[in-house]
CSV table of C-alpha atoms and ligand atoms in Angstrom, one decimal:
chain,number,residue,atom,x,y,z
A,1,UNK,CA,-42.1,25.1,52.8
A,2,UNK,CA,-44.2,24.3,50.1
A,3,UNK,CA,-44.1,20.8,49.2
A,4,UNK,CA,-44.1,19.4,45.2
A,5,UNK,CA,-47.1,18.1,43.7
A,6,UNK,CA,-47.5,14.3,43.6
A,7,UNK,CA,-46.9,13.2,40.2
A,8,UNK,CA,-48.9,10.3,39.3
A,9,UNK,CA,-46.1,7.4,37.4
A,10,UNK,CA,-47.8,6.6,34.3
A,11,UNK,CA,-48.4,2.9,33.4
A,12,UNK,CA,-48.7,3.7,29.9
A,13,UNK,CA,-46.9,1.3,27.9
A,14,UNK,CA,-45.8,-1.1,30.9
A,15,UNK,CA,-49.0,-3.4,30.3
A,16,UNK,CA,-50.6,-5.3,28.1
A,17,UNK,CA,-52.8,-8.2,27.3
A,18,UNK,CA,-51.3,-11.5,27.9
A,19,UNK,CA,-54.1,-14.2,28.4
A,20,UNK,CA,-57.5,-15.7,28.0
A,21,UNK,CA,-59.4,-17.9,30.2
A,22,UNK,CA,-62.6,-19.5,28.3
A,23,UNK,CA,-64.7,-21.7,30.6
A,24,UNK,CA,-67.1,-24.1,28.0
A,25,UNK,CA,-68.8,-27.7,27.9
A,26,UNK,CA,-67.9,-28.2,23.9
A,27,UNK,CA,-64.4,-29.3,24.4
A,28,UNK,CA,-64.3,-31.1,21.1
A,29,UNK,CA,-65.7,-28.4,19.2
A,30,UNK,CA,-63.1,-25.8,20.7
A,31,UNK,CA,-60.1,-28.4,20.0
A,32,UNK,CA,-61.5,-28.5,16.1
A,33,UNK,CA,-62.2,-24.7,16.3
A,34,UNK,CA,-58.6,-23.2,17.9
A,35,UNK,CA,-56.3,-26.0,16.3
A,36,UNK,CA,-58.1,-26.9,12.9
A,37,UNK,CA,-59.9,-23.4,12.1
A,38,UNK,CA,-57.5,-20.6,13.8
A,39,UNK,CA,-54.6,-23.1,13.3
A,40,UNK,CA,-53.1,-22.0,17.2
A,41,UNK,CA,-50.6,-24.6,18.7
A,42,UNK,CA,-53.6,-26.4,20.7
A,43,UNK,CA,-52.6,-29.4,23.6
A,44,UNK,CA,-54.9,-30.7,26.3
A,45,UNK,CA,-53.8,-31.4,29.6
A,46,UNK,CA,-56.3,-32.7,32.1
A,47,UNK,CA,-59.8,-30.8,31.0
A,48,UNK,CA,-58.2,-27.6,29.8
A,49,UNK,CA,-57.0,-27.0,26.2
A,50,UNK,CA,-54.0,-24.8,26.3
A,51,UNK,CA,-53.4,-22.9,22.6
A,52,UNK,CA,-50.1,-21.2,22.2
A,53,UNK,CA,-49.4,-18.5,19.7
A,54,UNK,CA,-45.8,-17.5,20.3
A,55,UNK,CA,-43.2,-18.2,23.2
A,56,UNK,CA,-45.7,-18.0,25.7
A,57,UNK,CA,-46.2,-21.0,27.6
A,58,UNK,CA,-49.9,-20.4,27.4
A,59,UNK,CA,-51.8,-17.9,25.8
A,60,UNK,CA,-55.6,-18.7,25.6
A,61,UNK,CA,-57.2,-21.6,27.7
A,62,UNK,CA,-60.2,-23.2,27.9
A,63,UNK,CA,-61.2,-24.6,30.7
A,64,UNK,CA,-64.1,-27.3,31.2
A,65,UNK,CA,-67.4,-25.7,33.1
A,66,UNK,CA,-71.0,-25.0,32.3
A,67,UNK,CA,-70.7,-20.8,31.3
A,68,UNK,CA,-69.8,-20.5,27.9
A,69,UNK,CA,-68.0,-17.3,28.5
A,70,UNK,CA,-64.8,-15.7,28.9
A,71,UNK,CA,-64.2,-16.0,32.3
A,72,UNK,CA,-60.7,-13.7,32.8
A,73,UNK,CA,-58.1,-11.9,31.2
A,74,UNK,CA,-54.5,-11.4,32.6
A,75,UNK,CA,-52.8,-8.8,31.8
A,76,UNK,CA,-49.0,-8.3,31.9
A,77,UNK,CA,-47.2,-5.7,33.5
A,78,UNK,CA,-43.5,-4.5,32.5
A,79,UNK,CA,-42.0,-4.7,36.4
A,80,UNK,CA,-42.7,-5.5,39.8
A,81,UNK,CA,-43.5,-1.7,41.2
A,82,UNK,CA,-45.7,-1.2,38.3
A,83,UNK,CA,-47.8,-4.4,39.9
A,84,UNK,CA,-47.6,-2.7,42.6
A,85,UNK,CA,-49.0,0.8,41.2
A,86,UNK,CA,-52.1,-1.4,40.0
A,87,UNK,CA,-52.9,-3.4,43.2
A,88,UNK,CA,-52.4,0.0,45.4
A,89,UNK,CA,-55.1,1.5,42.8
A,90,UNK,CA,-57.5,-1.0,43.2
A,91,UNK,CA,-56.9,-1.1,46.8
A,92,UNK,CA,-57.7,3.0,47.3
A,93,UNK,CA,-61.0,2.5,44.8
A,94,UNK,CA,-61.7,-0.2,47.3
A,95,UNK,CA,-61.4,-2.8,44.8
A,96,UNK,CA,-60.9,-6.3,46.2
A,97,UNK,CA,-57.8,-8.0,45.0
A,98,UNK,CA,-56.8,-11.6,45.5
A,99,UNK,CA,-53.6,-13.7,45.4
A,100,UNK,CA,-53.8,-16.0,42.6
A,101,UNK,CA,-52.9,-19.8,44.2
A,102,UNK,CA,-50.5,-21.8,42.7
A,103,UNK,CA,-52.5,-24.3,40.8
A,104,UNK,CA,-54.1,-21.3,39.0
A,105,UNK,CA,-50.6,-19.6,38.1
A,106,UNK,CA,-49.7,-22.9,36.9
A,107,UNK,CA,-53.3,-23.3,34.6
A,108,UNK,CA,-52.7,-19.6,33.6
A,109,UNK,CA,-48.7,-20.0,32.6
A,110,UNK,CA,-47.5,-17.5,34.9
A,111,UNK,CA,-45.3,-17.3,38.1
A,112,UNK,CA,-47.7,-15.7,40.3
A,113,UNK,CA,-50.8,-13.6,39.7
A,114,UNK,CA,-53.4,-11.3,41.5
A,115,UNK,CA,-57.2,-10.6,40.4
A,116,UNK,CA,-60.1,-8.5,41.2
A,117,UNK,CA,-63.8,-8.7,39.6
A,118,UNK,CA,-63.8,-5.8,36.7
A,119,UNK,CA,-66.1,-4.5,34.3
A,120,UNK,CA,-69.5,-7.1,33.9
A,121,UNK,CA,-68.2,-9.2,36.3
A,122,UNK,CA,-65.2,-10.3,34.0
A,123,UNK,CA,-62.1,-11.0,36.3
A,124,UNK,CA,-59.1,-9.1,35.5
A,125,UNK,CA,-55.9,-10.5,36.4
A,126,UNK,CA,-52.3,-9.4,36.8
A,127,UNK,CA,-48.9,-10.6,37.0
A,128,UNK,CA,-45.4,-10.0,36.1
A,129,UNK,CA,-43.7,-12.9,34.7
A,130,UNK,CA,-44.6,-15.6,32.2
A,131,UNK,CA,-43.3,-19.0,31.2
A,132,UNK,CA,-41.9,-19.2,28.5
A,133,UNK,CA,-41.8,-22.4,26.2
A,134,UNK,CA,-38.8,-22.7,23.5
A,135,UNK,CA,-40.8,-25.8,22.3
A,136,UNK,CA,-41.3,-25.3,18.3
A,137,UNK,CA,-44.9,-24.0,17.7
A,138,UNK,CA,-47.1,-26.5,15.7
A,139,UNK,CA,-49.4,-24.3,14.2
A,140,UNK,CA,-51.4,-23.8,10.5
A,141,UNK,CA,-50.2,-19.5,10.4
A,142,UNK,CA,-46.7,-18.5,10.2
A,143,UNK,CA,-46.7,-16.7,13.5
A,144,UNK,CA,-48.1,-14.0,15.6
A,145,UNK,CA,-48.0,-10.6,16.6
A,146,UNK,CA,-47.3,-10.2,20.1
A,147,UNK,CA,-44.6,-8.6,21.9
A,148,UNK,CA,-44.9,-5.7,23.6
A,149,UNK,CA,-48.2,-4.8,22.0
A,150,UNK,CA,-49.4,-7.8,23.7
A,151,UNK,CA,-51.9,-10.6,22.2
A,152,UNK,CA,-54.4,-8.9,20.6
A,153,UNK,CA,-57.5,-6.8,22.4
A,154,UNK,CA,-61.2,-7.4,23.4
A,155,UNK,CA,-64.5,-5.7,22.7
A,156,UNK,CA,-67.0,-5.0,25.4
A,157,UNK,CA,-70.7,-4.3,25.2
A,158,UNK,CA,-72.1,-1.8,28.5
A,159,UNK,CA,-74.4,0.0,29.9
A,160,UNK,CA,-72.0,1.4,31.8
A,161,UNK,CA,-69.6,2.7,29.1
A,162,UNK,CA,-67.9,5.5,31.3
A,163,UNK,CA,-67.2,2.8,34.2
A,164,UNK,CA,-66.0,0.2,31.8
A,165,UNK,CA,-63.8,3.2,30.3
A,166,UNK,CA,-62.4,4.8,33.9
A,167,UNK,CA,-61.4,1.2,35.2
A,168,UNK,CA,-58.8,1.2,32.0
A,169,UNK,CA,-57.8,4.5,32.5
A,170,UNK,CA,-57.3,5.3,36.1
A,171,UNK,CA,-56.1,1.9,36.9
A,172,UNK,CA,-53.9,1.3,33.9
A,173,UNK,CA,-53.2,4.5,32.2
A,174,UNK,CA,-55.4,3.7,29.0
A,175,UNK,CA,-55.0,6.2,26.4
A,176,UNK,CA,-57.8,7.0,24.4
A,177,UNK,CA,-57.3,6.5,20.9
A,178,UNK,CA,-60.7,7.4,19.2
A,179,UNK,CA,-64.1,6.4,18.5
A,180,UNK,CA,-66.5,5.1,15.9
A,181,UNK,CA,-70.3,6.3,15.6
A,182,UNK,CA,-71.8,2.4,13.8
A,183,UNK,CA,-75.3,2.7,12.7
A,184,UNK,CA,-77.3,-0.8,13.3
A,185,UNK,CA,-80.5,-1.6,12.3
A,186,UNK,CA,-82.7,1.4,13.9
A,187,UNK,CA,-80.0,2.0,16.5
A,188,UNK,CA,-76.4,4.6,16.7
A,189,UNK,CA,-73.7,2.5,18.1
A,190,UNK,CA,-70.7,4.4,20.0
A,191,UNK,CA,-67.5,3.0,20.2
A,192,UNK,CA,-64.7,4.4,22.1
A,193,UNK,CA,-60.9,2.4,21.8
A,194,UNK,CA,-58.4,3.0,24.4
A,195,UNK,CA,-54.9,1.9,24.4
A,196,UNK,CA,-52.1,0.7,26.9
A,197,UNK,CA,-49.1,1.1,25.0
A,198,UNK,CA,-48.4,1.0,21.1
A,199,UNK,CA,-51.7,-1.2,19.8
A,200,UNK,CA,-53.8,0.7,18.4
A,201,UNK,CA,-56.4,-0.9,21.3
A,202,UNK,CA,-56.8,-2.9,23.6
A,203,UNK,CA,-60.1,-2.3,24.9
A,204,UNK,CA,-62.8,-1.3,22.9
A,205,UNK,CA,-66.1,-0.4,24.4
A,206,UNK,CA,-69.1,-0.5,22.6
A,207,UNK,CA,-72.7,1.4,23.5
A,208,UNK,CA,-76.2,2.4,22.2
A,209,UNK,CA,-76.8,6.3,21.7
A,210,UNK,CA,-79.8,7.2,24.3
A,211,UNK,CA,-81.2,4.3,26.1
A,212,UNK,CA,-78.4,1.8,26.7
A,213,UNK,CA,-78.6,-1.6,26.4
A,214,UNK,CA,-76.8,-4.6,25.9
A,215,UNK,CA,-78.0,-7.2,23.3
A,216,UNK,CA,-74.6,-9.4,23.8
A,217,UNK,CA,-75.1,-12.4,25.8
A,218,UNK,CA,-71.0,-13.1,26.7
A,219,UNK,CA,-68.5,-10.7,28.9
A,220,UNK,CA,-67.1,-9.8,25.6
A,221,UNK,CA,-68.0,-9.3,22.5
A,222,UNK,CA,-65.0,-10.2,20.8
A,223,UNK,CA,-61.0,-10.9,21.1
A,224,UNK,CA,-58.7,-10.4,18.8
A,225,UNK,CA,-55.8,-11.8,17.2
A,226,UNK,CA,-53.0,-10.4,15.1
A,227,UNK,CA,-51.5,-12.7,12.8
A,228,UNK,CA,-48.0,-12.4,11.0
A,229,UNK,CA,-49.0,-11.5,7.2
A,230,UNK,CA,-52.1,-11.5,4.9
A,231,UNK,CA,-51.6,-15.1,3.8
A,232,UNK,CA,-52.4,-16.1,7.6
A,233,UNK,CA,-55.4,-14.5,7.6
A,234,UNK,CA,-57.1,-15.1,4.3
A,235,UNK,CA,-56.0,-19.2,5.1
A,236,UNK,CA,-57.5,-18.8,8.1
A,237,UNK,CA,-60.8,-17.6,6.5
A,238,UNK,CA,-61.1,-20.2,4.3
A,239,UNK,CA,-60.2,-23.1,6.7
A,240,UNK,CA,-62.9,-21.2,9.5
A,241,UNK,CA,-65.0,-21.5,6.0
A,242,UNK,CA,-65.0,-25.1,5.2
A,243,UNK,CA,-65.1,-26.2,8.6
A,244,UNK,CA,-68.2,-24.7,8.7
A,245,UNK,CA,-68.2,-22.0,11.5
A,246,UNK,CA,-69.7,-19.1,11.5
A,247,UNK,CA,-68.9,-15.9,9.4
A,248,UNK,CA,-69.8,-13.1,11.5
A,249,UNK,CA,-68.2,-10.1,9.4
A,250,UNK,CA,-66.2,-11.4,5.9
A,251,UNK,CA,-63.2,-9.9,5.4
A,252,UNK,CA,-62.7,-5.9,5.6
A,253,UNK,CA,-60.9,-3.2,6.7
A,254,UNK,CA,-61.4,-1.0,9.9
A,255,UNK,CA,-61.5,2.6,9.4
A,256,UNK,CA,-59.7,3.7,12.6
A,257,UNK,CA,-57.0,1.0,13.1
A,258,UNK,CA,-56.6,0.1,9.2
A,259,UNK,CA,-56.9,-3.2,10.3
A,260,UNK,CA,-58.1,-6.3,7.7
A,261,UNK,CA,-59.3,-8.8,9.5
A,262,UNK,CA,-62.9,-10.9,9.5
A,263,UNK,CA,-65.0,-12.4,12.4
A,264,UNK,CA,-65.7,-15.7,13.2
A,265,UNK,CA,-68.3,-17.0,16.1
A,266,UNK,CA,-66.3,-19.1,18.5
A,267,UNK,CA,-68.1,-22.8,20.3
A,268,UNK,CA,-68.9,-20.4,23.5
A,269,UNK,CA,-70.8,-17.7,20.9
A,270,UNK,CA,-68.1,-14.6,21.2
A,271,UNK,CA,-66.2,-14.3,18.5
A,272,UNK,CA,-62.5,-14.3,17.7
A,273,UNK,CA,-61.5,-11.2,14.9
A,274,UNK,CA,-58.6,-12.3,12.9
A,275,UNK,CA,-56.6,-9.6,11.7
A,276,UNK,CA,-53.6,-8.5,10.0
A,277,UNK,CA,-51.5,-5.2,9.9
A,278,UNK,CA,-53.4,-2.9,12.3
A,279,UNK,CA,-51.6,0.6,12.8
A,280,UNK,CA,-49.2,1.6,15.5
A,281,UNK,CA,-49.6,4.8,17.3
A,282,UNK,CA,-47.2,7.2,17.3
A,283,UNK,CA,-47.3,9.3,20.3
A,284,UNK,CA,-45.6,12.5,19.0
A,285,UNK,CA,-48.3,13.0,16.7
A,286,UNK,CA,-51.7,11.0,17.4
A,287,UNK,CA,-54.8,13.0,17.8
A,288,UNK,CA,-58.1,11.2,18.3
A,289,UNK,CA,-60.7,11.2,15.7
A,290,UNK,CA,-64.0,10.0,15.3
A,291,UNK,CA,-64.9,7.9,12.6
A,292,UNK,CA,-68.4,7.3,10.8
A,293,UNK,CA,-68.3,3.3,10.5
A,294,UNK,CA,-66.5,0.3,11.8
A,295,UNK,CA,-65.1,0.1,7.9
A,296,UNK,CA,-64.2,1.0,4.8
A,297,UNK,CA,-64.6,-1.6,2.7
A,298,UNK,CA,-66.1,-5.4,3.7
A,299,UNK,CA,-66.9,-6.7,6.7
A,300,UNK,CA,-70.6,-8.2,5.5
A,301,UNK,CA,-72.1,-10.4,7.8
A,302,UNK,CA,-72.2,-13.7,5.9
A,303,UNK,CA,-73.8,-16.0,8.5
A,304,UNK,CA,-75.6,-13.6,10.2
A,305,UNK,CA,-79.2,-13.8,9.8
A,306,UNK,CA,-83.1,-12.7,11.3
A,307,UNK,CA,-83.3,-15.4,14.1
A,308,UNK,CA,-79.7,-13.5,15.3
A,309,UNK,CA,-81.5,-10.2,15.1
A,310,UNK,CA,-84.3,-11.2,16.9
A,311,UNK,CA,-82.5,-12.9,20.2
A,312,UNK,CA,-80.4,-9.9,20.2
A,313,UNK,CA,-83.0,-7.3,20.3
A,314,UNK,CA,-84.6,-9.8,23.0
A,315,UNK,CA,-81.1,-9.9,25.1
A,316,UNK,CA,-80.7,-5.7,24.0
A,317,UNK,CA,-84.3,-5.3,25.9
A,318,UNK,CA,-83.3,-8.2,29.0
A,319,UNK,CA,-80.7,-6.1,29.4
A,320,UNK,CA,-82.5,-3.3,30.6
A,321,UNK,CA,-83.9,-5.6,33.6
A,322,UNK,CA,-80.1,-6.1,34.7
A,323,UNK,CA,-78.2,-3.9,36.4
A,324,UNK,CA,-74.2,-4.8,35.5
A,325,UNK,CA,-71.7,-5.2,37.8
A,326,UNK,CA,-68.5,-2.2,37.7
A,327,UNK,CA,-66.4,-2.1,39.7
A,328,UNK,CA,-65.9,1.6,41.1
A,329,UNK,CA,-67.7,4.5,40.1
A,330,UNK,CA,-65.7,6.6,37.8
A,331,UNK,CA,-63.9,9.4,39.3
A,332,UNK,CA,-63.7,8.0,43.0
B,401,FE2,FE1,-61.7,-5.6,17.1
């Protein structure tokens, strides 16, 4: 008797971003930067600065140690067989996945977590349940968005774009959502944005046309926030302004996600994009495009200047020295 064909359950729209782990020396300057600049709920406890931006006990977290990076990001998924689903994924690619003890559950605000080593080495994390806090937020914006769409998204510079893109996709269900062609300087930028359930992204991967390299020094490029209405984010601006950090891209809109947001350079030298009102995909009807720009309108560097092109186009041409870690070939 002929037997049915497996169908594969789809993780699409059970996961989405719920954390992330900074490690840095410049404690001060992160305090000033996440509770004075961003205006998140910021406490410290021990050496770790824990920033809130909605019910979440803990949402990003920076702890104290010499890489100025971002070290992980945890992911939440909707139910306990769909953290199964991942962990038997990762287990048949012959990823390595590891319990998560309880003193990092408890740093991370979760119950109980697993993680493997993804893309570039950053580690990628899972779990099912958060804490929750019903303490009020103390914060300078009026709130978040969050929810199901998760905490924002990240941006990823590779070599390796097709790796960084399978480990989304056959281990999480990524949809893909579309891509950008950016031109910069003397090089074409490709941008592809996948999705996980209704943000418009949650991972964007970003690569040159023809020789690939990666001038970005950090795992990411940058993370994102979605705050609750345009006065949050133009505030935001001008107190990231006065306090002096760095303007990567003014304010502007993106051309795939509608987006308005600007860019600011964080102490550990990724930046943060604040944004406000990005589109949500509709399913019945989405069909991926490609756009020609990240924007259309804004989004001038305003800080950004020659000695930043130069140790880019040094760390772009480093980069070709390196090989960078993935974690499974695509496809197998
Ligand atoms: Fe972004």
């Amino acid at each position: 008797m002929a037997t049915a064909p497996e169908t594969r359950t789809s993780l699409f729209g059970k996961v989405r971003m719920g954390y992330a782990l900074v490690e840095s020396e410049k404690h001060q300057d992160w305090l000033r930067f996440t509770r004075d600049a961003l205006g998140l709920d910021v406490h410290r406890e021990d050496d770790t600065l824990i920033c809130r931006l909605d019910n979440h006990a803990r949402r990003l977290l920076i702890c104290q140690g010499p890489q100025e990076d971002m070290l992980a990001l945890g992911y939440e998924l909707a139910d306990q067989a769909s953290l199964d689903t991942v962990l038997q994924r990762l287990r048949d690619k012959g990823v390595a996945v590891e319990a998560g003890d309880a003193c990092g559950a408890a740093l991370r605000g979760v119950e109980q977590y697993w993680r493997c080593r993804g893309p570039k080495a950053l580690a990628i994390e899972f779990y099912v349940t958060p804490l929750l806090s019903d303490k009020p937020l103390s914060m300078l914006a009026s709130g978040y968005v969050t929810g199901e769409a998760g905490m924002g998204h990240v941006a990823i510079t590779s070599r390796r774009p097709e790796a960084v893109q399978a480990f989304w996709q056959e281990i999480l269900d990524a949809r893909h959502s579309d891509d950008i062609e950016q031109r910069i300087g003397g090089l074409m930028l490709d941008i592809r944005f996948l999705r996980l359930n209704p943000r418009h992204h949650s991972v964007a991967i970003a690569c040159t046309r023809g020789r690939r390299m990666d001038p970005i020094r950090t795992r990411i490029q940058h993370m994102n926030v979605q705050c609750a209405t345009l006065e949050d984010m133009t505030a935001a601006f001008q107190r990231c302004r006065r306090l002096g950090y760095r303007i990567m891209m003014g304010v502007g809109q993106h051309t795939n996600d509608r987006e308005l947001s600007f860019y600011v350079q964080s102490p550990s030298g990724f930046e943060i994009e604040y944004g406000w009102d990005p589109i949500a995909v509709d399913e019945s009807s989405w069909q991926p495009t490609l756009h020609q720009g990240i924007s259309t309108w804004g989004h001038q560097p305003l800080d950004h200047n020659l000695m930043d092109e130069l140790r880019q186009i040094t760390r772009a041409a480093r980069s070709l020295l390196r090989s960078e870690y993935i974690p499974f070939e695509p496809g197998h």
